[in-house]
Amino acid sequence: MLHTAALTSASEWIGAEWIPLNAIPCLSPKPLPCVELAAFNLAAVETVASIKLGLHRDLRSSAISLTVPAGRFAKERLTLEGTPSICRFIGQTFVGAGRLLASLSPERQTLVDEFLELAAAVAARSVAPIDALSRIKAGSPVLSSNPSAQTLTLADLVAWDIARQHPGRVPEVDIWAASVQAVPEIGRALERISDALASTNLLDEYRFTIADEIARFTDVAPDAVFPLVENRWPKDASRCDFTVVANRLRLPGAPQQVAKTVAEKFGRGDDGFFFVGWPKFRDRLIPKILHLDEKYGFNSSGHGKLAVVEFSSPNIAKPFHVGHIRSTIIGNFVQSILQANGWDTVSINYLGDWGKQYGLLAIGFSRHGSEACLVADPIRHLYEVYVQINSEARTDETIHDEARAYFKKMEEGLWQRFRDLSISKYREIYDRFHVHFDEYAGESWYSALQMRSVVDRMEDMGLLSDAAGSRSVDLKARDAGGMLYIARDIAAAMHRQEQYKFDKMYYVVGTQQENHFKQLLKVLELMGLPWADRCEHIAFGMIKTQDGNMNTRNGTVVFLEDLLNESQASMLEVMMRNPARFQQLQNPNEVAGLVGLTAIMIEDMRSRRVKDYELDEDRMRAFEGDTGPYLQYAHARLRSIERTVNLDVGPGVDLSALTEPSAVTLADVMAVYPDVVRDAGVSLEPCNVIGFAFRLAHAVMVALENLRVLNQPLEVASARLALFKAARITLGNALRSLGILPLERM
């Protein structure tokens, strides 16, 4: 059995804005940002401003980095690496940090630099710790003899950190270092670091320990071994918890012999297989989840970065039909999972509010519109008008001429009312999905003048050619025409980069527009825009009816609002079959609406994004099997146990009574969740989170059958309740990452 005692710091940011967590003892073989955070705390004493910086520690990196967002302290987002660079930036930038470096005499600044380089040399093992401690003992004009927030310099902080890492060697230095650590700002720095360590991914801690041990017996660096350590659960948990494939270590010799040699040095007989001890694993995982609560699974790998997510984007005055559900809920998931990975996000609803079809709509409304119907239900009435005028236009070409004439007027802004009424109705539906946008933009935002500027710039760069009388980017596989449409998207992208300085921009749009986005991204690249590679199309497949694809012009669409209402009514009917539970619900209609919405969302996102699927309303409303209602039921049942037992179980609860196989299995599943969040932040596939949620719900149901809480001895009931509370937190976090509100009662 592999027992790991070391805790290591993951990619957590530490700054002025921090969510307090309970500290746990830590011993990390990698450097911690003690000097950097101590300097920051001392500087922040007199800095009157909201500061949000990020000190990153990543298990896979040997260096500490500082991210400074664009704003007060940097024109562009700035990343510094290494203690000397970070400390110099803090000491020279902040109002309250002058005494650390900037306001010192040139001679004392030189001494500070010498100590910074000394710390780097000790970390690189080019200077022995005892030699560095001896220099500290010898004293220096730059070291404080009476440490306080007003007297400490960066040299003091560096010397203290060296002494902190190598205690018990020079007693005089230990005494001096203790006086430095007694300064409140220094103590708070250590507390925040311990808090950060408490939030790390537990499986990463085991992976790092395995990697570090393998590195000691081989010539392979720990950072190279770390990504090779695989978590084998649940594929073959009976054989091992972690494994390392020997040939991936690229060591000389046959892979079987390499594995045998490494295993022997571990003092084990199983080649490349590692098990973790259950009691220690249990006693670290469950308290961690209880501490972090709704933050469990989060990481800060994206801290300091901003992503623009464009999604939903319906066409004004057209129905919000079930075809729009995919962009809406997938886009909301993308935003949510990025936030769980530490990103800041801006959500944009880029409305289709420009084009000849709006001229058609205006002509249709003048012929068939009703003011009363428009006010009562604008989207549905305008849709009916749109279908009718399209039908007439098939036999009357003059309608198209009238529409073009109106369209030119629309470019001058004559049609604001349709837009305002449509957005108002859209917001009602978004509220049902718990979706909110930071910005409602639209194609109409970008004028002919802006597009002409884009076209002129491309022309000056020699990117345009005439094809069939219209202008087209000179691509190998070009789409002649459509230049005006793509010019709007180029103008929008340039505007967003100027406004937000984004690190990524995601277009969550169906696969039917894949060719358009390939061209758009290629044009941005050809224009030499340095941020072009930060733009990405998140494609998804189409929803089809049994009769084929939906078509607005032909009137073959299913209104999303109708689907939501029918699903709500269906769930309400099922819930009423259990009168006892139904009477306990204070708001049965709201609960039924959430259950129905969950059913629709889980069914939509359970497969890979790019897959088309056929709309099956009966399957979407199903209550049995692996469905959305099943996940909500599992969460509500766990919450019910907490209410019924009414025991206060916190992170300090005694868990020694948890020894049953079903408890082990449930804990194993919960431990995987931070990996799921991190992986989903890269793949942006909601189906992976849904798969995890079902796996967790199944493990919960098995554990509930085997581990009774009521009428058990206190120590048994408390331990089991803590397990189920941790499971409820984990399942709730998974649902929230999907954009689903977990139910307390059902």
XYZ file of C-alpha atoms in Angstrom:
746
model
C 0.000 0.000 0.000
C 1.273 3.463 -0.880
C 0.671 5.916 1.949
C 1.329 9.570 1.164
C 1.827 12.146 3.863
C 2.946 15.089 1.734
C 0.470 17.697 0.605
C 1.376 19.777 -2.414
C 0.058 23.014 -3.817
C -1.993 22.908 -6.972
C -2.822 25.717 -9.392
C -4.509 27.949 -6.811
C -4.374 31.746 -6.841
C -3.632 33.667 -3.741
C -4.389 37.372 -3.565
C -6.373 40.134 -1.935
C -9.637 38.396 -2.816
C -9.655 34.984 -1.196
C -12.280 32.571 0.034
C -11.151 31.436 3.518
C -10.762 27.700 3.927
C -9.643 25.750 6.948
C -5.916 25.271 7.003
C -4.327 21.830 7.169
C -0.715 20.895 7.937
C 1.365 20.786 4.803
C 4.803 19.631 3.722
C 5.517 20.390 0.099
C 8.662 19.330 -1.771
C 8.117 22.306 -4.068
C 8.573 25.997 -3.208
C 5.608 27.881 -1.851
C 4.932 31.575 -2.590
C 5.627 32.671 0.975
C 7.930 35.574 0.106
C 5.669 36.789 -2.685
C 2.486 36.750 -0.618
C 4.195 38.237 2.426
C 5.446 41.104 0.252
C 1.968 41.525 -1.192
C 0.401 41.663 2.290
C 2.887 44.287 3.447
C 2.332 46.364 0.302
C -1.457 46.089 0.550
C -1.466 47.682 4.021
C -1.271 51.149 2.459
C -2.672 50.435 -1.001
C -6.144 51.952 -1.127
C -7.651 50.066 -4.065
C -9.243 46.793 -4.923
C -6.376 44.580 -6.018
C -6.838 41.248 -7.672
C -3.584 39.521 -8.457
C -2.890 35.849 -8.889
C 0.035 33.908 -7.450
C 0.015 30.535 -9.153
C 1.499 27.276 -7.919
C 1.091 24.412 -10.321
C 2.174 20.862 -9.519
C 3.426 20.486 -13.076
C 5.606 23.583 -12.938
C 8.712 24.201 -10.866
C 8.200 27.974 -10.895
C 5.758 30.369 -9.280
C 4.107 32.922 -11.547
C 2.256 36.179 -10.940
C -0.611 37.240 -13.202
C -1.451 40.940 -13.282
C -4.709 41.660 -15.144
C -4.817 44.614 -17.534
C -5.797 47.738 -15.663
C -4.257 49.919 -13.014
C -0.867 48.215 -12.786
C -0.384 47.020 -16.374
C -1.636 48.148 -19.780
C -1.849 44.547 -20.957
C -2.183 41.360 -18.920
C 1.253 40.677 -17.484
C 2.743 37.373 -16.311
C 5.920 37.302 -14.243
C 7.756 34.144 -13.245
C 10.142 33.460 -10.383
C 10.497 34.980 -6.926
C 13.001 37.741 -7.837
C 10.873 39.132 -10.700
C 7.620 38.954 -8.739
C 9.051 40.567 -5.620
C 10.719 43.348 -7.589
C 7.405 44.095 -9.312
C 5.564 44.289 -5.971
C 8.344 46.338 -4.342
C 8.480 48.868 -7.166
C 4.789 49.150 -8.071
C 2.537 49.426 -5.037
C 2.100 52.594 -3.015
C 2.698 50.784 0.249
C 5.701 48.787 -0.941
C 8.340 51.511 -1.196
C 10.010 50.484 2.035
C 10.374 46.947 0.668
C 12.572 48.118 -2.206
C 11.757 51.309 -4.147
C 12.441 53.861 -1.379
C 15.666 52.214 -0.203
C 19.032 53.721 -1.012
C 20.818 52.321 -4.096
C 23.281 50.489 -1.846
C 20.475 48.828 0.141
C 18.625 47.969 -3.079
C 21.761 46.195 -4.257
C 21.829 44.174 -1.024
C 18.160 43.251 -1.522
C 18.980 42.025 -5.023
C 21.820 39.933 -3.613
C 19.434 38.236 -1.179
C 16.894 37.589 -3.943
C 19.600 35.930 -5.998
C 20.721 33.997 -2.920
C 17.209 32.550 -2.528
C 17.183 31.553 -6.205
C 20.565 29.865 -5.799
C 19.373 27.893 -2.753
C 16.269 26.780 -4.682
C 18.476 25.705 -7.600
C 20.776 23.870 -5.143
C 23.821 25.806 -6.329
C 24.224 27.216 -2.808
C 23.947 24.974 0.250
C 21.274 26.008 2.781
C 23.814 26.082 5.600
C 25.936 28.590 3.690
C 22.892 30.809 3.138
C 21.952 30.540 6.823
C 25.473 31.474 7.803
C 25.228 34.633 5.730
C 21.938 35.477 7.418
C 23.527 34.905 10.820
C 26.390 37.200 9.912
C 23.855 39.951 9.479
C 23.566 42.694 6.908
C 22.717 46.402 6.902
C 19.555 45.550 5.016
C 18.211 42.995 7.539
C 15.884 44.270 10.237
C 16.974 43.779 13.839
C 13.467 44.614 15.077
C 11.054 43.162 12.472
C 7.742 44.948 11.934
C 5.467 45.866 9.035
C 7.271 49.228 8.853
C 10.867 47.916 8.898
C 10.850 44.733 6.817
C 12.461 44.732 3.374
C 12.444 42.088 0.656
C 15.808 40.921 1.969
C 14.183 40.173 5.348
C 11.435 38.193 3.663
C 13.886 36.150 1.609
C 16.064 35.414 4.631
C 13.014 34.436 6.675
C 11.823 32.056 3.948
C 15.216 30.343 3.749
C 15.229 29.933 7.532
C 11.628 28.694 7.485
C 12.497 25.946 5.017
C 15.639 24.849 6.877
C 14.912 25.088 10.623
C 17.032 23.745 13.456
C 20.427 24.352 11.851
C 21.341 27.810 13.162
C 19.500 28.629 16.412
C 20.174 32.383 16.206
C 18.596 32.503 12.749
C 15.597 30.469 13.954
C 14.946 33.028 16.713
C 15.200 35.944 14.274
C 12.923 34.167 11.726
C 10.326 33.580 14.460
C 10.235 37.320 15.146
C 9.616 37.967 11.434
C 6.840 35.392 11.352
C 5.203 37.061 14.344
C 4.445 40.124 12.182
C 0.692 39.806 11.474
C 1.009 40.318 7.695
C 3.523 37.467 7.505
C 1.339 35.150 9.553
C -1.616 35.886 7.290
C 0.477 34.954 4.266
C 1.129 31.496 5.726
C -2.555 31.095 6.617
C -3.626 31.857 3.065
C -1.129 29.409 1.661
C -2.410 26.701 3.985
C -5.937 27.580 2.872
C -4.877 27.175 -0.748
C -3.319 23.806 -0.024
C -6.563 22.666 1.587
C -8.391 23.211 -1.705
C -6.080 21.202 -3.939
C -7.180 18.173 -5.927
C -6.591 15.181 -3.636
C -5.845 12.856 -6.559
C -3.185 15.302 -7.772
C -1.523 15.078 -4.382
C -1.262 11.302 -4.733
C -0.124 11.606 -8.349
C 2.605 14.007 -7.341
C 3.819 11.801 -4.518
C 4.026 8.818 -6.876
C 5.823 10.944 -9.474
C 8.236 12.275 -6.876
C 9.029 8.779 -5.624
C 9.583 7.434 -9.147
C 11.816 10.419 -9.922
C 14.007 9.560 -6.931
C 14.699 6.115 -8.396
C 15.112 7.189 -12.026
C 16.614 10.021 -14.041
C 13.145 11.264 -15.026
C 12.083 14.621 -13.541
C 8.928 14.633 -11.366
C 7.253 17.121 -13.696
C 7.713 14.658 -16.561
C 6.379 11.704 -14.544
C 3.353 13.544 -13.158
C 1.182 13.434 -16.329
C 2.020 9.728 -16.759
C 0.377 8.748 -13.450
C -3.111 7.544 -14.337
C -6.047 7.160 -12.026
C -7.362 3.696 -12.912
C -10.699 3.950 -11.123
C -13.264 2.769 -12.125
C -11.736 0.760 -14.988
C -9.970 -1.758 -12.792
C -10.009 -0.556 -9.214
C -9.619 -4.134 -7.972
C -6.089 -4.157 -9.348
C -4.949 -0.661 -8.385
C -5.855 2.967 -7.786
C -3.046 4.467 -9.857
C -0.744 3.088 -12.489
C 2.267 4.217 -14.513
C 2.961 2.607 -17.879
C 6.672 1.776 -17.798
C 7.482 2.316 -21.482
C 6.159 5.898 -21.276
C 8.984 6.698 -18.865
C 11.344 6.228 -21.843
C 13.985 4.545 -19.702
C 16.578 2.214 -21.245
C 15.713 -1.457 -21.179
C 12.656 -3.595 -21.760
C 9.445 -2.085 -20.310
C 8.744 -5.152 -18.155
C 12.222 -4.991 -16.648
C 11.915 -1.224 -16.077
C 8.608 -1.737 -14.260
C 10.062 -4.527 -12.159
C 13.123 -2.469 -11.213
C 11.063 0.561 -10.168
C 8.632 -1.625 -8.211
C 11.488 -3.295 -6.367
C 12.895 0.082 -5.356
C 9.470 0.905 -3.966
C 9.672 -2.310 -1.970
C 6.606 -3.694 -3.750
C 5.936 -6.658 -5.958
C 3.282 -5.202 -8.299
C 4.870 -3.666 -11.393
C 3.650 -0.101 -11.843
C 0.480 -0.492 -9.731
C -0.233 1.753 -6.734
C -2.887 1.578 -4.061
C -3.828 4.281 -1.565
C -4.663 3.563 2.044
C -8.429 3.924 2.631
C -8.425 5.464 6.156
C -6.073 8.306 5.228
C -7.774 8.826 1.862
C -11.207 8.936 3.544
C -10.045 11.253 6.325
C -8.635 13.745 3.808
C -11.295 13.633 1.092
C -14.557 14.008 3.037
C -13.390 16.903 5.282
C -12.050 18.634 2.160
C -15.459 18.439 0.469
C -17.284 19.603 3.595
C -14.891 22.563 3.906
C -15.102 23.664 0.282
C -18.842 23.059 -0.117
C -19.979 24.682 -3.402
C -16.339 25.381 -4.335
C -15.398 21.693 -4.280
C -14.022 20.705 -7.665
C -13.057 24.257 -8.601
C -9.525 25.167 -9.606
C -7.891 28.410 -10.677
C -5.984 27.316 -13.765
C -7.678 30.135 -15.693
C -7.154 32.858 -13.115
C -6.312 36.197 -14.684
C -7.793 35.147 -18.018
C -11.035 36.312 -19.592
C -13.226 34.427 -22.039
C -15.999 35.893 -24.166
C -18.756 33.336 -24.770
C -21.286 34.085 -27.496
C -24.314 31.823 -27.354
C -28.057 31.442 -27.888
C -28.236 34.286 -30.461
C -31.775 33.838 -31.818
C -33.110 35.834 -34.750
C -35.293 38.751 -33.703
C -39.025 38.272 -34.224
C -38.615 34.574 -34.936
C -39.795 31.847 -32.570
C -37.563 30.704 -29.750
C -37.965 27.087 -30.755
C -36.365 23.887 -29.480
C -33.564 24.305 -31.983
C -32.317 27.237 -29.899
C -32.067 25.149 -26.754
C -28.731 23.658 -27.758
C -26.826 26.909 -28.131
C -28.439 28.285 -24.977
C -27.689 25.447 -22.571
C -24.361 24.394 -24.108
C -23.194 28.008 -24.112
C -24.283 28.421 -20.501
C -22.367 25.240 -19.627
C -19.231 26.529 -21.378
C -19.424 29.729 -19.339
C -20.079 27.841 -16.085
C -17.286 25.286 -16.512
C -14.790 28.006 -17.444
C -15.702 29.865 -14.260
C -15.171 26.639 -12.284
C -11.675 26.591 -13.788
C -10.961 30.110 -12.589
C -11.753 32.097 -15.735
C -13.594 35.390 -15.786
C -16.284 35.350 -18.469
C -18.426 37.738 -20.491
C -21.596 36.213 -21.947
C -22.934 37.786 -25.138
C -26.253 37.150 -26.833
C -25.488 38.190 -30.430
C -28.970 38.677 -31.830
C -29.771 38.170 -35.482
C -31.391 41.556 -36.010
C -30.245 42.423 -39.532
C -31.061 41.221 -43.039
C -33.677 41.199 -45.776
C -35.892 38.790 -43.834
C -36.755 41.655 -41.481
C -37.980 43.629 -44.438
C -40.219 40.637 -45.202
C -41.461 40.659 -41.637
C -42.304 44.354 -41.793
C -44.231 43.895 -45.047
C -46.051 40.916 -43.543
C -46.982 42.842 -40.408
C -48.383 45.706 -42.483
C -50.654 43.185 -44.220
C -51.513 40.639 -41.531
C -50.321 42.052 -38.209
C -52.454 42.691 -35.145
C -51.426 45.192 -32.498
C -53.332 43.291 -29.813
C -51.676 39.969 -30.722
C -48.268 41.663 -30.894
C -48.574 42.977 -27.341
C -50.002 39.697 -26.000
C -47.392 37.337 -27.470
C -44.913 39.132 -29.743
C -42.710 36.179 -30.718
C -45.532 33.838 -31.627
C -47.508 36.487 -33.527
C -44.486 37.722 -35.513
C -43.653 34.110 -36.333
C -47.160 33.555 -37.702
C -46.823 36.722 -39.785
C -43.384 35.619 -41.030
C -44.645 32.209 -42.156
C -47.626 33.764 -43.939
C -45.631 36.408 -45.853
C -43.047 33.816 -46.902
C -45.835 31.678 -48.293
C -47.144 34.626 -50.313
C -43.657 35.607 -51.495
C -43.252 32.269 -53.254
C -45.808 33.386 -55.860
C -45.386 37.181 -55.712
C -41.850 38.401 -56.469
C -42.792 42.043 -55.777
C -42.865 41.216 -52.070
C -39.095 40.617 -52.191
C -38.580 44.028 -53.830
C -40.618 45.691 -51.101
C -38.635 43.803 -48.453
C -35.311 44.965 -49.891
C -36.549 48.552 -49.846
C -37.593 48.253 -46.217
C -34.339 46.534 -45.355
C -32.358 49.577 -46.512
C -34.472 51.748 -44.224
C -33.886 49.289 -41.389
C -30.174 49.981 -41.723
C -31.033 53.503 -40.587
C -32.714 52.114 -37.412
C -36.437 52.149 -38.223
C -37.340 48.918 -36.595
C -36.454 49.119 -32.912
C -39.867 48.037 -31.659
C -39.700 44.479 -32.990
C -36.287 44.124 -31.348
C -37.365 45.395 -27.917
C -40.482 43.218 -27.823
C -38.526 40.133 -28.843
C -35.801 40.637 -26.217
C -38.430 41.102 -23.516
C -40.023 37.764 -24.419
C -36.644 36.007 -24.722
C -35.741 37.101 -21.199
C -38.808 35.361 -19.806
C -37.629 32.063 -21.300
C -33.997 32.615 -20.253
C -35.192 33.122 -16.681
C -36.713 29.647 -16.763
C -33.288 28.280 -17.738
C -31.551 30.452 -15.108
C -29.494 31.920 -17.945
C -28.381 35.547 -17.833
C -26.297 37.551 -20.293
C -23.798 40.296 -19.628
C -24.558 41.855 -22.990
C -27.308 41.762 -25.588
C -25.500 42.659 -28.808
C -26.630 42.261 -32.391
C -25.677 42.391 -36.030
C -27.312 45.841 -36.218
C -24.653 47.200 -33.844
C -22.127 47.283 -36.664
C -22.868 49.959 -39.226
C -22.097 50.066 -42.925
C -19.267 52.476 -42.092
C -17.640 49.996 -39.706
C -17.951 47.182 -42.219
C -16.570 49.396 -44.969
C -13.562 50.078 -42.729
C -13.017 46.317 -42.369
C -13.317 45.783 -46.121
C -10.917 48.666 -46.848
C -8.366 47.234 -44.441
C -8.585 43.829 -46.091
C -8.327 45.426 -49.507
C -5.196 47.344 -48.466
C -3.693 44.022 -47.350
C -4.489 42.438 -50.712
C -6.890 39.906 -49.228
C -9.853 40.638 -51.484
C -10.748 39.511 -54.971
C -13.819 40.014 -57.103
C -15.828 36.867 -57.742
C -19.080 36.797 -59.688
C -19.583 40.491 -59.089
C -19.279 40.347 -55.300
C -16.328 40.654 -53.000
C -14.877 37.538 -51.443
C -11.781 36.777 -49.380
C -9.207 35.074 -51.544
C -9.226 31.664 -49.842
C -8.456 28.342 -51.505
C -11.965 27.110 -50.717
C -13.805 30.363 -50.771
C -17.491 31.065 -50.713
C -18.115 33.709 -53.344
C -20.389 36.366 -51.939
C -21.417 36.756 -48.349
C -18.668 39.322 -47.826
C -20.942 41.796 -46.068
C -22.095 39.153 -43.576
C -18.589 38.099 -42.647
C -17.487 41.739 -42.432
C -19.990 42.262 -39.603
C -18.546 39.292 -37.695
C -15.013 40.610 -38.239
C -16.058 44.041 -36.965
C -17.721 42.396 -33.936
C -14.620 40.340 -33.133
C -12.359 43.398 -33.381
C -14.721 45.403 -31.172
C -14.789 42.677 -28.511
C -11.026 42.354 -28.431
C -10.683 46.115 -28.068
C -13.317 46.228 -25.322
C -12.504 43.099 -23.317
C -8.915 42.106 -24.247
C -10.126 38.504 -24.172
C -7.837 35.497 -23.863
C -10.403 33.255 -25.587
C -13.600 33.867 -27.502
C -16.027 31.031 -28.093
C -18.801 31.023 -30.695
C -21.374 28.431 -29.584
C -23.154 27.847 -32.890
C -24.490 24.776 -34.712
C -22.527 22.657 -37.176
C -24.620 23.976 -40.078
C -22.539 27.185 -39.807
C -19.211 25.376 -39.588
C -18.032 26.571 -42.998
C -18.804 30.194 -42.120
C -16.742 30.038 -38.933
C -13.860 28.299 -40.658
C -13.763 31.223 -43.071
C -14.153 33.806 -40.313
C -11.293 32.398 -38.250
C -9.120 32.087 -41.366
C -9.813 35.692 -42.364
C -8.872 36.922 -38.876
C -5.625 34.974 -39.223
C -4.901 36.376 -42.719
C -5.506 39.890 -41.430
C -2.552 39.353 -39.094
C -4.572 39.936 -35.933
C -2.406 38.619 -33.052
C -5.445 37.314 -31.170
C -6.965 35.379 -34.094
C -5.918 32.021 -32.648
C -7.841 32.796 -29.455
C -11.177 32.511 -31.290
C -12.886 29.106 -31.448
C -16.122 27.710 -32.845
C -17.882 25.384 -30.377
C -20.042 23.375 -32.762
C -23.069 21.240 -31.927
C -25.385 19.005 -33.924
C -28.961 19.694 -34.943
C -32.242 18.682 -33.366
C -34.486 16.986 -35.916
C -38.183 16.310 -35.828
C -39.560 12.967 -36.957
C -40.418 14.667 -40.265
C -36.915 16.081 -40.745
C -35.176 19.343 -39.824
C -37.154 22.273 -38.482
C -37.780 25.163 -40.877
C -38.980 28.609 -39.793
C -40.218 29.694 -43.207
C -42.336 26.566 -43.612
C -43.690 26.751 -40.077
C -42.269 23.347 -39.068
C -40.894 24.299 -35.655
C -41.670 23.312 -32.076
C -41.861 26.293 -29.722
C -39.476 25.904 -26.794
C -41.958 27.510 -24.431
C -44.545 24.897 -25.403
C -42.069 22.094 -24.763
C -41.204 23.537 -21.326
C -44.865 23.902 -20.374
C -45.723 20.361 -21.485
C -42.736 18.931 -19.631
C -43.734 20.816 -16.488
C -47.301 19.501 -16.701
C -46.047 15.951 -17.250
C -43.728 16.083 -14.227
C -46.481 17.595 -12.079
C -48.749 14.683 -12.991
C -46.083 12.145 -11.980
C -45.364 13.936 -8.702
C -49.068 13.947 -7.752
C -49.065 10.153 -7.765
C -47.384 10.322 -4.360
C -49.813 12.496 -2.329
C -47.756 12.338 0.877
C -44.647 13.804 -0.725
C -46.617 16.153 -2.924
C -48.272 17.776 0.103
C -44.825 18.538 1.578
C -43.921 20.752 -1.386
C -44.526 24.445 -0.821
C -44.213 25.279 -4.528
C -45.114 22.151 -6.557
C -45.426 24.019 -9.868
C -41.957 25.477 -9.521
C -40.509 22.078 -8.575
C -42.270 20.421 -11.517
C -40.875 23.121 -13.814
C -37.317 22.498 -12.574
C -37.673 18.721 -12.885
C -39.034 19.077 -16.413
C -36.279 21.485 -17.358
C -33.653 19.123 -15.941
C -35.125 16.272 -17.990
C -34.866 18.314 -21.196
C -31.347 19.582 -20.495
C -29.880 16.205 -19.509
C -31.396 14.541 -22.567
C -29.991 17.260 -24.817
C -26.439 17.256 -23.402
C -25.903 13.573 -22.641
C -24.180 12.849 -25.992
C -21.245 14.483 -27.724
C -22.028 18.020 -28.824
C -21.593 17.442 -32.560
C -24.130 14.606 -32.698
C -27.527 15.303 -34.265
C -30.493 13.823 -32.456
C -34.183 13.377 -33.072
C -36.618 15.297 -30.905
C -38.487 12.729 -28.803
C -40.693 14.564 -26.339
C -41.707 11.365 -24.536
C -38.067 10.496 -23.901
C -37.339 14.062 -22.747
C -40.134 13.795 -20.189
C -39.213 10.314 -18.978
C -38.992 9.924 -15.205
C -37.387 6.477 -15.028
C -33.857 5.304 -15.849
C -30.797 7.507 -16.338
C -32.695 10.760 -16.711
C -32.617 14.286 -15.356
C -35.364 13.533 -12.785
C -33.260 10.614 -11.486
C -30.381 13.017 -10.722
C -32.700 15.484 -9.031
C -34.255 12.666 -7.001
C -30.819 11.504 -5.816
C -29.929 15.030 -4.675
C -33.294 15.617 -2.974
C -33.093 12.261 -1.183
C -29.636 13.069 0.194
C -30.905 16.438 1.374
C -33.886 14.748 3.011
C -31.568 12.542 5.078
C -29.749 15.612 6.379
C -33.048 17.208 7.437
C -34.363 14.020 9.049
C -31.250 13.115 11.053
C -30.465 16.723 12.018
C -26.906 16.097 13.161
C -24.235 18.782 12.847
C -21.426 17.092 10.924
C -18.469 19.267 10.024
C -14.939 18.672 8.740
C -13.799 17.496 12.177
C -16.217 14.556 12.319
C -14.824 11.111 13.211
C -15.003 8.974 10.053
C -13.435 5.782 11.391
C -16.791 3.964 11.252
C -16.792 4.184 7.437
C -15.305 0.869 6.348
C -17.964 -0.668 4.068
C -17.255 -1.300 0.356
C -20.149 0.918 -0.724
C -18.630 3.813 1.257
C -15.260 3.234 -0.418
C -16.872 3.198 -3.870
C -18.827 6.377 -3.219
C -15.722 8.192 -1.961
C -13.766 7.022 -5.012
C -16.357 8.588 -7.305
C -16.453 11.867 -5.373
C -12.668 12.160 -5.515
C -12.747 12.164 -9.317
C -14.882 15.313 -9.594
C -12.007 17.856 -9.659
C -10.520 15.874 -12.560
C -13.893 15.981 -14.332
C -14.068 19.772 -13.942
C -10.522 20.272 -15.189
C -10.980 17.960 -18.179
C -14.340 19.520 -19.072
C -12.692 22.930 -19.003
C -10.557 21.740 -21.906
C -12.992 19.566 -23.881
C -16.055 21.774 -23.165
C -18.172 18.611 -23.441
C -21.117 18.605 -21.003
C -21.707 14.882 -21.600
C -18.591 14.098 -19.543
C -20.025 15.887 -16.510
C -23.382 14.171 -17.044
C -21.668 10.787 -17.190
C -19.951 11.545 -13.890
C -23.241 12.687 -12.313
C -24.958 9.404 -13.203
C -22.016 7.392 -11.896
C -22.179 9.326 -8.637
C -25.963 8.960 -8.349
C -25.690 5.186 -8.851
C -23.031 4.944 -6.120
C -25.243 7.054 -3.843
C -28.226 4.727 -4.294
C -26.129 1.650 -3.529
C -24.678 3.293 -0.420
C -28.132 4.360 0.772
C -29.293 0.749 0.603
C -26.340 -0.490 2.668
C -25.567 2.337 5.068
C -28.494 3.296 7.274
C -28.200 6.519 9.237
C -31.344 6.523 11.384
C -31.320 4.530 14.630
C -27.559 3.953 14.495
C -24.940 4.651 17.173
C -23.901 8.292 17.133
C -20.404 7.690 15.778
C -21.790 5.523 12.941
C -24.634 7.899 12.111
C -22.316 10.925 12.110
C -19.750 9.279 9.837
C -22.373 8.076 7.356
C -24.164 11.406 7.356
C -20.855 13.158 6.606
C -20.349 10.797 3.661
C -23.829 11.495 2.291
C -23.489 15.238 2.850
C -20.238 15.192 0.872
C -22.009 13.235 -1.881
C -24.854 15.767 -1.938
C -22.369 18.655 -2.228
C -20.537 16.932 -5.084
C -23.695 16.034 -7.006
C -25.092 19.541 -6.505
C -21.873 21.078 -7.825
C -21.999 18.853 -10.901
C -25.602 19.880 -11.604
C -24.797 23.548 -11.142
C -21.882 23.283 -13.572
C -24.433 22.080 -16.143
C -26.643 25.090 -15.457
C -29.161 23.066 -13.422
C -30.476 24.192 -10.036
C -30.401 21.222 -7.589
C -33.670 20.571 -5.762
C -33.919 20.431 -1.982
C -37.256 18.590 -2.042
C -38.997 16.537 -4.684
